[in-house]
Short mmCIF file of C-alpha atoms in Angstrom, two decimals:
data_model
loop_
_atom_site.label_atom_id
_atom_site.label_comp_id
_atom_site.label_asym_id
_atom_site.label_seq_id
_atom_site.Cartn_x
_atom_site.Cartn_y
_atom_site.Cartn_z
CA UNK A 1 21.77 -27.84 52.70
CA UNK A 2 24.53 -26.18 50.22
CA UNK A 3 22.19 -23.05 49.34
CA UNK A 4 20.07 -22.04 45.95
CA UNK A 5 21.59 -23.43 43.04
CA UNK A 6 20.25 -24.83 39.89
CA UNK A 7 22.49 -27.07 38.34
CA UNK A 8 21.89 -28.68 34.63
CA UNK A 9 23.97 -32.00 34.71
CA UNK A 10 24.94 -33.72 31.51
CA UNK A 11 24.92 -37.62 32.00
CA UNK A 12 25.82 -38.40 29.13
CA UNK A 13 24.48 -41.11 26.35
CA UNK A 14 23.43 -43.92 28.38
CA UNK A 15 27.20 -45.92 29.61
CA UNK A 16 27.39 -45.29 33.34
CA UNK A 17 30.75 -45.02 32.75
CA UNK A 18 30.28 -41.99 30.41
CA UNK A 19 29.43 -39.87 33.23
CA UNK A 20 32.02 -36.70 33.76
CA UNK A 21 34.09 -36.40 37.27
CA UNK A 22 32.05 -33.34 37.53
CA UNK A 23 28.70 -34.73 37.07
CA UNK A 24 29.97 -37.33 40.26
CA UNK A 25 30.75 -34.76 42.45
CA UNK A 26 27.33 -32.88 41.72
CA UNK A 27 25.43 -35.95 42.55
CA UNK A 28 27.63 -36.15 46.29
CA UNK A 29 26.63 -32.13 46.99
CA UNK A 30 23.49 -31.57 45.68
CA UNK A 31 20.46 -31.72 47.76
CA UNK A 32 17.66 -32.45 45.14
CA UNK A 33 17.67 -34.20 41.77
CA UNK A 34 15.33 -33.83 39.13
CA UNK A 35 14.77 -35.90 36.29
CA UNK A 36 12.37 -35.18 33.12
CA UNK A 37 10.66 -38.56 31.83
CA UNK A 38 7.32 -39.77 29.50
CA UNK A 39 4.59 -40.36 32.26
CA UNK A 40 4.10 -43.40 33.17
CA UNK A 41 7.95 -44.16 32.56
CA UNK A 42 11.05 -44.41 34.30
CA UNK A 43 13.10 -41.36 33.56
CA UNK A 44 16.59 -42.43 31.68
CA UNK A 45 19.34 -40.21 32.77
CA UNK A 46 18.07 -41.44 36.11
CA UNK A 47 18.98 -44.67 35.47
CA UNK A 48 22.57 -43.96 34.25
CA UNK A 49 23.59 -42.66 37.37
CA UNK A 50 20.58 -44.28 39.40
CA UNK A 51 24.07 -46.41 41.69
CA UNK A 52 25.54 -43.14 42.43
CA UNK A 53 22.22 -41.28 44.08
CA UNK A 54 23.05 -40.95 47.87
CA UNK A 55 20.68 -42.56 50.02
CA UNK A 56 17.14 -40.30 51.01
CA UNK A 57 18.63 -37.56 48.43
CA UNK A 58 15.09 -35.60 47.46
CA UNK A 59 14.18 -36.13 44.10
CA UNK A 60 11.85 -34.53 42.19
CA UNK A 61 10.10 -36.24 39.21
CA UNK A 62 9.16 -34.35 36.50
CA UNK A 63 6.51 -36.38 34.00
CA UNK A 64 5.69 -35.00 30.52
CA UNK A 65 2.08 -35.00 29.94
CA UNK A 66 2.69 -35.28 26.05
CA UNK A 67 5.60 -36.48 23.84
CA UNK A 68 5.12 -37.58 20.57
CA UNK A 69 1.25 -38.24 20.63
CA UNK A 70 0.80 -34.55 18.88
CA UNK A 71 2.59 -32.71 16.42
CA UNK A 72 4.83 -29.95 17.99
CA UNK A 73 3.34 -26.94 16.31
CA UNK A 74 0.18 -27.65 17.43
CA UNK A 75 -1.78 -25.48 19.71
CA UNK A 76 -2.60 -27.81 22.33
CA UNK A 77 0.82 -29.38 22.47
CA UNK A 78 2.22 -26.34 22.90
CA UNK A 79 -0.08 -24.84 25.53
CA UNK A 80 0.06 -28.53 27.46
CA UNK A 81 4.11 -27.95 27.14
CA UNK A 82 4.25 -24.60 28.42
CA UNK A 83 2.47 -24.99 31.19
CA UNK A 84 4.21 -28.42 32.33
CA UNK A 85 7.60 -26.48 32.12
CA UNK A 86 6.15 -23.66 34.18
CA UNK A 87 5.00 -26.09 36.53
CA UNK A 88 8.26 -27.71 36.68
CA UNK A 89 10.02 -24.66 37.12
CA UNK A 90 7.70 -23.64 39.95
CA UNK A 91 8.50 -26.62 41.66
CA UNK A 92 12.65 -26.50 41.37
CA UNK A 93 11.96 -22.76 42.36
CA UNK A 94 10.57 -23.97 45.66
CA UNK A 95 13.27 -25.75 46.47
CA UNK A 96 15.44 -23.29 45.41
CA UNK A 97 13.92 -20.95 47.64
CA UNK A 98 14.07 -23.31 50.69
CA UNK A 99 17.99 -22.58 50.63
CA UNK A 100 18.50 -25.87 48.21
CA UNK A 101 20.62 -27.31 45.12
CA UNK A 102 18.89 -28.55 42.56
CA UNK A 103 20.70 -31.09 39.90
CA UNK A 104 18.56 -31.79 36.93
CA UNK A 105 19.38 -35.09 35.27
CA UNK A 106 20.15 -34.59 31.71
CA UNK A 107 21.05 -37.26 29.21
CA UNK A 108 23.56 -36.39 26.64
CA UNK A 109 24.31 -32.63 27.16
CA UNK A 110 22.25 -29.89 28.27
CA UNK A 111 22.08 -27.34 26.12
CA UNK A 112 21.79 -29.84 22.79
CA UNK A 113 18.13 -30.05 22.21
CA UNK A 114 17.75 -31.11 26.11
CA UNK A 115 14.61 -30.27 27.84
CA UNK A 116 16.35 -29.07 30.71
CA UNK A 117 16.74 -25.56 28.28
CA UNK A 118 13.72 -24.68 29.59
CA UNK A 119 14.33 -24.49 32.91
CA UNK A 120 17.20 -22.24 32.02
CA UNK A 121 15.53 -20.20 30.55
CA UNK A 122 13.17 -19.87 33.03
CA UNK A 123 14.49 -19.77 36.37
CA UNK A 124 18.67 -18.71 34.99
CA UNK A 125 17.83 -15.04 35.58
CA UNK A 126 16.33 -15.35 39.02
CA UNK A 127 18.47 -18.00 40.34
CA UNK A 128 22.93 -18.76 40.13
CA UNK A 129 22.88 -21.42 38.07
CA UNK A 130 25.53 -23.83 36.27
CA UNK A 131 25.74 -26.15 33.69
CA UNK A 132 27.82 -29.37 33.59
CA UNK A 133 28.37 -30.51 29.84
CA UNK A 134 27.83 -34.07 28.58
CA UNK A 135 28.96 -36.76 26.08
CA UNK A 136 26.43 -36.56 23.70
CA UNK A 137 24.08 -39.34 22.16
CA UNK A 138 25.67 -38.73 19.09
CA UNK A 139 29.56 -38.84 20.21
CA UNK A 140 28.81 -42.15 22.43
CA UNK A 141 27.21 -43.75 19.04
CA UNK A 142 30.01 -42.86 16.33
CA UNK A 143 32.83 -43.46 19.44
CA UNK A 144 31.09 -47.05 19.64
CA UNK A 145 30.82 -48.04 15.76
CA UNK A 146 34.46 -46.44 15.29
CA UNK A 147 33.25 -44.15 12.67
CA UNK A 148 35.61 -41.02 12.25
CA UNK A 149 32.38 -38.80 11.68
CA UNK A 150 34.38 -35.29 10.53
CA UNK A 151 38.06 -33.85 9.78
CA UNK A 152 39.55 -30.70 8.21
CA UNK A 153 37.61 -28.70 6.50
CA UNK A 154 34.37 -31.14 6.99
CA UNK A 155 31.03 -29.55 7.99
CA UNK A 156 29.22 -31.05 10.06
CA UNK A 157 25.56 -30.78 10.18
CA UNK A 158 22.91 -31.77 13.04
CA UNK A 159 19.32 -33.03 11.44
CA UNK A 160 16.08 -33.37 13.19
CA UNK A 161 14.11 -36.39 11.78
CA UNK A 162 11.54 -34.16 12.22
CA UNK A 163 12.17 -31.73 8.99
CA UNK A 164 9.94 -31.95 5.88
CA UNK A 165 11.43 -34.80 3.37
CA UNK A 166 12.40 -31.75 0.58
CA UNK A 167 14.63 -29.98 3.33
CA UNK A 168 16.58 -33.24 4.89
CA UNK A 169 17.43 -34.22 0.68
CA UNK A 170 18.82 -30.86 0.44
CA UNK A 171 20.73 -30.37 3.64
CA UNK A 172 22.14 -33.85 3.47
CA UNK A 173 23.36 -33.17 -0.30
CA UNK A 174 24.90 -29.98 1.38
CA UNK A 175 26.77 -31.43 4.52
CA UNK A 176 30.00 -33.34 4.46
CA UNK A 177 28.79 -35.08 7.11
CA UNK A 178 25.97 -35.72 9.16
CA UNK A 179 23.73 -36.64 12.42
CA UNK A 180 20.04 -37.05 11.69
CA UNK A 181 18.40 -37.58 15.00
CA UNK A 182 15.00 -38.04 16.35
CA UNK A 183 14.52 -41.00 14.19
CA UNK A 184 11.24 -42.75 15.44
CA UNK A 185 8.04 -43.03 12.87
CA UNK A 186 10.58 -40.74 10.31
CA UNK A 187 12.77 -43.44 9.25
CA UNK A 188 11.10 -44.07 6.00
CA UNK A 189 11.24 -40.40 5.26
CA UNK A 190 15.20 -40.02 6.30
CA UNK A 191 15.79 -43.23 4.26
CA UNK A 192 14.14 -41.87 1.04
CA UNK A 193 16.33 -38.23 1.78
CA UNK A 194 19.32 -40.03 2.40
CA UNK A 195 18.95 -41.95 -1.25
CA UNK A 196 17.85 -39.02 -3.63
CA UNK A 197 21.02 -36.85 -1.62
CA UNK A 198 23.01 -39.97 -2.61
CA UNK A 199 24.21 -40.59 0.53
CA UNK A 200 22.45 -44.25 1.92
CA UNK A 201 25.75 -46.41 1.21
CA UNK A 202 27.10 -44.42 3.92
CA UNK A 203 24.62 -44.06 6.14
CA UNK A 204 24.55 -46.05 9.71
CA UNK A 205 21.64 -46.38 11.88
CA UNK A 206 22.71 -46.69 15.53
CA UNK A 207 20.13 -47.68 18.53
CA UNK A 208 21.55 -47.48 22.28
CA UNK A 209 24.86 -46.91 20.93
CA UNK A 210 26.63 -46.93 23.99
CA UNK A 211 24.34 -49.73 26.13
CA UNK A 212 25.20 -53.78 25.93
CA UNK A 213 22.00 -54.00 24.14
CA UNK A 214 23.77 -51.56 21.04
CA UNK A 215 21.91 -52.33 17.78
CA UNK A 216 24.60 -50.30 14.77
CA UNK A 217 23.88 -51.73 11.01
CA UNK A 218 24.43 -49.93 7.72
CA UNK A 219 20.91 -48.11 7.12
CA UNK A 220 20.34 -49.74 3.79
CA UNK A 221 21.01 -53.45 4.85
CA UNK A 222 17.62 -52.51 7.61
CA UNK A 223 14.87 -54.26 6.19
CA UNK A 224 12.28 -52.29 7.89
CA UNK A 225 11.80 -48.91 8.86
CA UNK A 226 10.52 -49.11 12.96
CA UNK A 227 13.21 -47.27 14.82
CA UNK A 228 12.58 -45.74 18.69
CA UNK A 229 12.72 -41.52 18.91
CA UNK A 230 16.33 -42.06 20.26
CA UNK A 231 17.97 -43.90 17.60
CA UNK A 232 20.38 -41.51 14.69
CA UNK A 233 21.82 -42.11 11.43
CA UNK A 234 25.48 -41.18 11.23
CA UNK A 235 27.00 -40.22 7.75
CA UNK A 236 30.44 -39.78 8.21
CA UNK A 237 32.37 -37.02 6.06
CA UNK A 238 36.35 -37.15 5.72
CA UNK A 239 36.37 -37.61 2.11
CA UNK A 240 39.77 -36.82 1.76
CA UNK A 241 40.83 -39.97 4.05
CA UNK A 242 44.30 -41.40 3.05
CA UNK B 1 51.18 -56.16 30.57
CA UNK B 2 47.45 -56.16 29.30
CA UNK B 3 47.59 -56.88 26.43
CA UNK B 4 47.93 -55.54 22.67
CA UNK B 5 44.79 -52.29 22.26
CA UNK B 6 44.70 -49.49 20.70
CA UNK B 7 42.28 -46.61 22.67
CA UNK B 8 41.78 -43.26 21.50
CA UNK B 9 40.41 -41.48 24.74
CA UNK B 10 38.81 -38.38 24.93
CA UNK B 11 39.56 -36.27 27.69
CA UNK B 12 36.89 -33.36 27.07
CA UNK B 13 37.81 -29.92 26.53
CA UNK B 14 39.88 -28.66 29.52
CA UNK B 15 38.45 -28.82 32.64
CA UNK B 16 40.39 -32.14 34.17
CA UNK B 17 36.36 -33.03 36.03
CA UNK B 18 35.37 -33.27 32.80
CA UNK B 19 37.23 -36.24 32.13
CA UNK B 20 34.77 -39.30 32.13
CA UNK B 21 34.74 -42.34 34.63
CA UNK B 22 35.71 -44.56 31.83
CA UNK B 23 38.87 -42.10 30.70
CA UNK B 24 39.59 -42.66 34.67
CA UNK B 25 39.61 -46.36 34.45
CA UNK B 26 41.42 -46.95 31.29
CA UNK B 27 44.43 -44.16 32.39
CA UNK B 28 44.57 -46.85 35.75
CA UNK B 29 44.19 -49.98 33.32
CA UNK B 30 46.51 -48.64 30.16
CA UNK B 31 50.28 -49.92 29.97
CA UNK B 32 51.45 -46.67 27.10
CA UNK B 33 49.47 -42.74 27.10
CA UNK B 34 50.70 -41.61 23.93
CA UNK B 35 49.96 -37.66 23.33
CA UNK B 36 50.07 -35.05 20.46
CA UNK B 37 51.43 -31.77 20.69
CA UNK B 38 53.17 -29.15 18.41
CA UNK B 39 57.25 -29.43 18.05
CA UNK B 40 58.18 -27.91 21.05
CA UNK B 41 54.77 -27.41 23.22
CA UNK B 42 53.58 -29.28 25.75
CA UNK B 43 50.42 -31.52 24.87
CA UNK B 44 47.34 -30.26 25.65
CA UNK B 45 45.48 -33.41 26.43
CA UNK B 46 48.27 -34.62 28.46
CA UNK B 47 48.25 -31.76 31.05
CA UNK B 48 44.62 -32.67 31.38
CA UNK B 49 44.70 -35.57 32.78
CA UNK B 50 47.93 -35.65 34.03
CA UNK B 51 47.44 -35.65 37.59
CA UNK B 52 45.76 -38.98 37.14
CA UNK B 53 48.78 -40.54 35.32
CA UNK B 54 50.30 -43.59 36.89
CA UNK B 55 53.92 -43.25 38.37
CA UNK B 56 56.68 -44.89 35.62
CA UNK B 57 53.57 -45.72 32.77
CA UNK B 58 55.28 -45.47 29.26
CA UNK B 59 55.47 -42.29 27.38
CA UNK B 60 55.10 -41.70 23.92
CA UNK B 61 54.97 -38.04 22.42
CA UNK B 62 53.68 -37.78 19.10
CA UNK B 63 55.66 -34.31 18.04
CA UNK B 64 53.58 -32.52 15.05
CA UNK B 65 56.59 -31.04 12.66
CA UNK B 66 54.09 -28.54 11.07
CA UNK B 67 50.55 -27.62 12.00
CA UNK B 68 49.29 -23.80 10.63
CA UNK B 69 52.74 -22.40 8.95
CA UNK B 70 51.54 -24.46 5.67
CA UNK B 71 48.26 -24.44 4.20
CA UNK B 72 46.75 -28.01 4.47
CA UNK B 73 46.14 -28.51 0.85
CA UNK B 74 50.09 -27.84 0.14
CA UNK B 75 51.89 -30.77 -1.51
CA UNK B 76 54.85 -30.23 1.69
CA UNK B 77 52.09 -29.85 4.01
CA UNK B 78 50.45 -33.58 3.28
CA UNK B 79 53.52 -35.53 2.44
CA UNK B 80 55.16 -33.84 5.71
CA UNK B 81 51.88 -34.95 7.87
CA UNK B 82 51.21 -38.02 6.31
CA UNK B 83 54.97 -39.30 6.85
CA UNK B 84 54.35 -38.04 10.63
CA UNK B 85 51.08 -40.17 10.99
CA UNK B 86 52.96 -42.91 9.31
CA UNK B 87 55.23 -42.81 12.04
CA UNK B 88 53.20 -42.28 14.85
CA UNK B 89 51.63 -45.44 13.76
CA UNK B 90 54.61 -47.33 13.38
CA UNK B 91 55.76 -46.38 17.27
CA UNK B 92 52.34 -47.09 18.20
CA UNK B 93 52.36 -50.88 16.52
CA UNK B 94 55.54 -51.76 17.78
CA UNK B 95 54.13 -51.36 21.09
CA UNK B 96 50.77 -52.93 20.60
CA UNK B 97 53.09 -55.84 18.94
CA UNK B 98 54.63 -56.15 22.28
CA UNK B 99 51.76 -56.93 23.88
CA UNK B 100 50.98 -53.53 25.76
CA UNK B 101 47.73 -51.46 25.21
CA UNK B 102 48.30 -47.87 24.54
CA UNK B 103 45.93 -45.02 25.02
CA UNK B 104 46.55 -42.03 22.60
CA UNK B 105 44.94 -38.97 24.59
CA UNK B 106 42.61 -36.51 22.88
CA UNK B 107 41.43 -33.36 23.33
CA UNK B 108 37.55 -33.42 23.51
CA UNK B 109 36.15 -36.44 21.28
CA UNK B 110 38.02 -38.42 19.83
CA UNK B 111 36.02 -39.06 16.53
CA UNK B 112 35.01 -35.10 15.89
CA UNK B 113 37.94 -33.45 14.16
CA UNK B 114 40.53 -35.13 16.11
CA UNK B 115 44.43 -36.23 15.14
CA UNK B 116 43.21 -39.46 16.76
CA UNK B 117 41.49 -40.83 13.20
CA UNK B 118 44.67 -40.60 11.49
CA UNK B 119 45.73 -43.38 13.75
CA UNK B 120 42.59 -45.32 13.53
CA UNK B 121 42.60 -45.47 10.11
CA UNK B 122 45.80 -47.04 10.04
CA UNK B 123 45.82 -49.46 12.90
CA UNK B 124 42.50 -50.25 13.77
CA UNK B 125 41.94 -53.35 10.99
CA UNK B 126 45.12 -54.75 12.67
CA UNK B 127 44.75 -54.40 16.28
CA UNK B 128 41.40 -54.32 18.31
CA UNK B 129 40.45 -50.61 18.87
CA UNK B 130 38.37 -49.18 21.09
CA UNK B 131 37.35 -45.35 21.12
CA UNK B 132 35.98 -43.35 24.04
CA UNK B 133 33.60 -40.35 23.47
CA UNK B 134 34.45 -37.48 25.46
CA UNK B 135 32.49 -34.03 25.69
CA UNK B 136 33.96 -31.95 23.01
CA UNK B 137 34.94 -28.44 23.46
CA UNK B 138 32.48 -26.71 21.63
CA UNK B 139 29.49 -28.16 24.24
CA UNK B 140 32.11 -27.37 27.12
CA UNK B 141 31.87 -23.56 25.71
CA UNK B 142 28.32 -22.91 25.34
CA UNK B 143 27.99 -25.03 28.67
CA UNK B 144 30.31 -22.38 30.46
CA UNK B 145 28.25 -19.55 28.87
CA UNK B 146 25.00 -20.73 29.63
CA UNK B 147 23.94 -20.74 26.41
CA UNK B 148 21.39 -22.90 25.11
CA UNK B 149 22.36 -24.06 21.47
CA UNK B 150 19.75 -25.66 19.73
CA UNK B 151 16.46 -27.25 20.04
CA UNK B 152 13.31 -28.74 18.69
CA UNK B 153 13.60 -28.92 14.74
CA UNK B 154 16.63 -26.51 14.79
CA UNK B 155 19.63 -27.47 12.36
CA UNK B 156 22.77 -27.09 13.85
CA UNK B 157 26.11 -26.56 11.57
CA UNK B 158 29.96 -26.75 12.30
CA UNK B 159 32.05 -24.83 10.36
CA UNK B 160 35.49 -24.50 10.15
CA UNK B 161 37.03 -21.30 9.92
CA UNK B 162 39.47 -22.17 7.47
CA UNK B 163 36.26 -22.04 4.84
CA UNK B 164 36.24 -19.67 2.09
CA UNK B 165 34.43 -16.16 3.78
CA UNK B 166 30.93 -17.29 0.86
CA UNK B 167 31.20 -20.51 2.10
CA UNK B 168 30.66 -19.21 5.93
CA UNK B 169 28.27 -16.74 4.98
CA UNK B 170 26.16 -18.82 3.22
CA UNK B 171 25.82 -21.79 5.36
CA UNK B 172 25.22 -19.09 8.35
CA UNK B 173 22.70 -17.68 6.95
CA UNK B 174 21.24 -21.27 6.43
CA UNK B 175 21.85 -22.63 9.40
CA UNK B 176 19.35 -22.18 12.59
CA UNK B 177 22.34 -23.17 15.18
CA UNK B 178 26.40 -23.22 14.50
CA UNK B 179 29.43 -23.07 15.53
CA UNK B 180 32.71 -22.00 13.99
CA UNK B 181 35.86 -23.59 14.74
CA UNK B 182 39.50 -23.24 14.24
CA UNK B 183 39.17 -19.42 14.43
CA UNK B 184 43.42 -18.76 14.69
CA UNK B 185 44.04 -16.24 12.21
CA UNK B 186 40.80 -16.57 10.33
CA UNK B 187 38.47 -14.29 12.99
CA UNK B 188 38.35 -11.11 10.78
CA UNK B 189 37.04 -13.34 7.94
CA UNK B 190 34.36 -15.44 10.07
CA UNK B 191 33.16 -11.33 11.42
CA UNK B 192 32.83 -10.26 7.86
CA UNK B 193 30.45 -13.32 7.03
CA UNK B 194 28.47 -13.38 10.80
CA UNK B 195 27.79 -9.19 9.52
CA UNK B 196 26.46 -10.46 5.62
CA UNK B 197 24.54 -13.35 7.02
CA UNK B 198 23.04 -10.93 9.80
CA UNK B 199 24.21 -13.48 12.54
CA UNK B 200 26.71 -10.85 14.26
CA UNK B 201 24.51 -10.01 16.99
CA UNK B 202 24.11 -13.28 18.27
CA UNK B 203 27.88 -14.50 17.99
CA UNK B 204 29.56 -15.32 21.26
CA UNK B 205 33.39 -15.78 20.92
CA UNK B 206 35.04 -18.37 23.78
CA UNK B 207 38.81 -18.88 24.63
CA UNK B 208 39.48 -21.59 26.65
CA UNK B 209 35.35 -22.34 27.50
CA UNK B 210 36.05 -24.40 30.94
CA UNK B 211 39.26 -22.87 32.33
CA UNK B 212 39.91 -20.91 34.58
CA UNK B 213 41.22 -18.45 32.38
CA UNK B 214 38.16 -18.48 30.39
CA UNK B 215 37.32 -15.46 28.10
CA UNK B 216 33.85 -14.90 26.78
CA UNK B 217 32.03 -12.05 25.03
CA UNK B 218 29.76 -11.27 22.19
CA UNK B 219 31.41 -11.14 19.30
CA UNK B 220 30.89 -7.49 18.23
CA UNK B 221 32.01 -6.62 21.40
CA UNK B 222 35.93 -7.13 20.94
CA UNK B 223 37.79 -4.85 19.31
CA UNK B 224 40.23 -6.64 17.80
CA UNK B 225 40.60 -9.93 15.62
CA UNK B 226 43.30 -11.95 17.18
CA UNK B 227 42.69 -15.30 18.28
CA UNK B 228 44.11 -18.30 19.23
CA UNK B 229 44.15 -21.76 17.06
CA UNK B 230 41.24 -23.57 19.40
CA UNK B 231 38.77 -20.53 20.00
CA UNK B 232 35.12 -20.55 18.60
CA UNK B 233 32.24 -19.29 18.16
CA UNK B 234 28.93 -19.79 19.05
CA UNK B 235 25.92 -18.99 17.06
CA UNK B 236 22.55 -19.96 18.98
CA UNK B 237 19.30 -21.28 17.82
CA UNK B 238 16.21 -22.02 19.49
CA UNK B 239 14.25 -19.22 17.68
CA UNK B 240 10.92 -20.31 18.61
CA UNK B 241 12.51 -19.72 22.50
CA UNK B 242 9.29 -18.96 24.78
#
């Protein structure tokens, strides 16, 4: 055993190969891993670095009662949420308190909109505890379509899916470029933001950007508008491009 | 030889473990590492990896002849850089033209604010190009402070420092998450529009995030406004935080 330790470990966007040196030597030393997934699902940061797991390593797996089924500011979501992360927490504490390391699996990087945030924040103060950054979804998808996404003086703005129609039209008009993420059932609602802020011509929609099975099209040659929760829309900046 | 490629490879933002697998393999595979640094410096990204650099590979240092003495929207300053880029591009097809691959080396992510484009832009319709996402610097910096970024429905906003200070100040106080970048001499400015947005409190200010050497604070703590060229700032989100 190699004592109490929570450790939140970035495995980046999906390309086994996008895993850090640091995330590799985690996975040799710890003692448990953890890995958030959809119940009933396999988790997916488990599965990038499923060939590396030692053999009989502990793992802990922790299954979301809810995703997407309810709207996130609703009461019961929220009370169903809070209590799985408590009970999550509880359960890393135990092992924590039995003298062992804990790696929690994290796809992309932690602490950008990962789940494993919560655990932070729940067990950071009680407990050392270190963080191993990631490649992020976003970086593996514009690194794979080539897209230069922001130079200079570009901002660069990060977009839930999520945000009322008004807000996304606005922000988008605003940025020089952009990442609107969380696609699933909003992909009608980007696409109509993306048009009135005048940027669709620029706009490319990226699924599993960095997995053989990469789907990367401009947005407005999609004839439909199904996309899963993981897919993004890049709109690269860099107007001033020689 | 193996043959003619052009591959912009991110090597993350300091720490040499987080370099990724597929940086590894491509540093093993690669016949030329080409590198930028300032006139006179040694490169950054280069003394990254550089205990992983094969014995005898190829050199080629790409020397910036200005970087921060002119202000980038100076006549001198773009036909000085674009003559350099030319150049670099030139070396660079000459040896993609004899059949070797060459892997220009960049700090954090290739595609996010990186030298690298300049290269892509020119070469990449004439050569096959591949780029590799690395973890940029700004998620190695709140990873090294623990701090959780942004989450749920937050926006999150990069900023360059090199903004006008209403500029700053406004998108701060519209942003839920950001980050400024490029602090250099432009710290005192960036504190004036963190105080008028009311975002002060929360600032963190990193040096060299996942160092050794590392230097994190809040913000209003330091007493001074010097700063170096690659510091930032982080401004967390995740208001809603239980």
């Amino acid at each position: 055993m190699s004592g109490a330790k929570l450790i939140g470990v970035g495995v980046g966007p999906g390309d086994p190969e996008l895993v850090t040196l640091k995330a590799m030597r985690v996975l040799k030393e710890t003692d448990v891993v953890a890995h958030f997934a959809k119940a009933g699902h396999p988790s997916n940061a488990r599965s990038i670095v499923a060939c590396h797991l030692k053999p009989g390593i502990i793992e802990l797996a922790l299954r979301f009662p809810v995703t997407s089924e309810l709207p996130r500011t609703s009461p019961l979501y929220c009370s169903k949420i809070g209590a799985f992360y408590d009970d999550a927490a509880a359960k890393i504490a135990a092992n924590l308190d039995a003298c062992r390391s804990v790696a929690v699996l994290c796809e992309g990087d932690p602490l950008f909109y990962g789940s494993y945030m919560h655990l932070q924040v729940r067990l950071a103060q009680r407990y050392p505890t270190e963080v191993i950054a990631g490649v992020t979804g976003m970086s593996g998808s514009w690194s794979a379509s080539g897209i230069p996404i922001a130079q200079g003086n570009d901002v660069f703005t990060v977009l839930p899916a999520t945000l009322p129609e008004c807000e996304l039209e606005r922000r988008l008009a605003d940025a020089d470029a952009a990442v609107v993420m969380k696609l699933g059932r909003n992909l009608a609602k980007v696409r109509r933001a993306l048009e009135q802020s005048g940027r669709l011509e620029q706009a490319i929609y990226v699924e599993r950007g960095t997995t053989p099975d990469a789907l990367m099209l401009p947005l407005a040659a999609r004839l439909d508008d199904e996309a899963p929760y993981f897919a993004l829309v890049l709109v690269p900046g860099w107007g001033t491009r020689p």
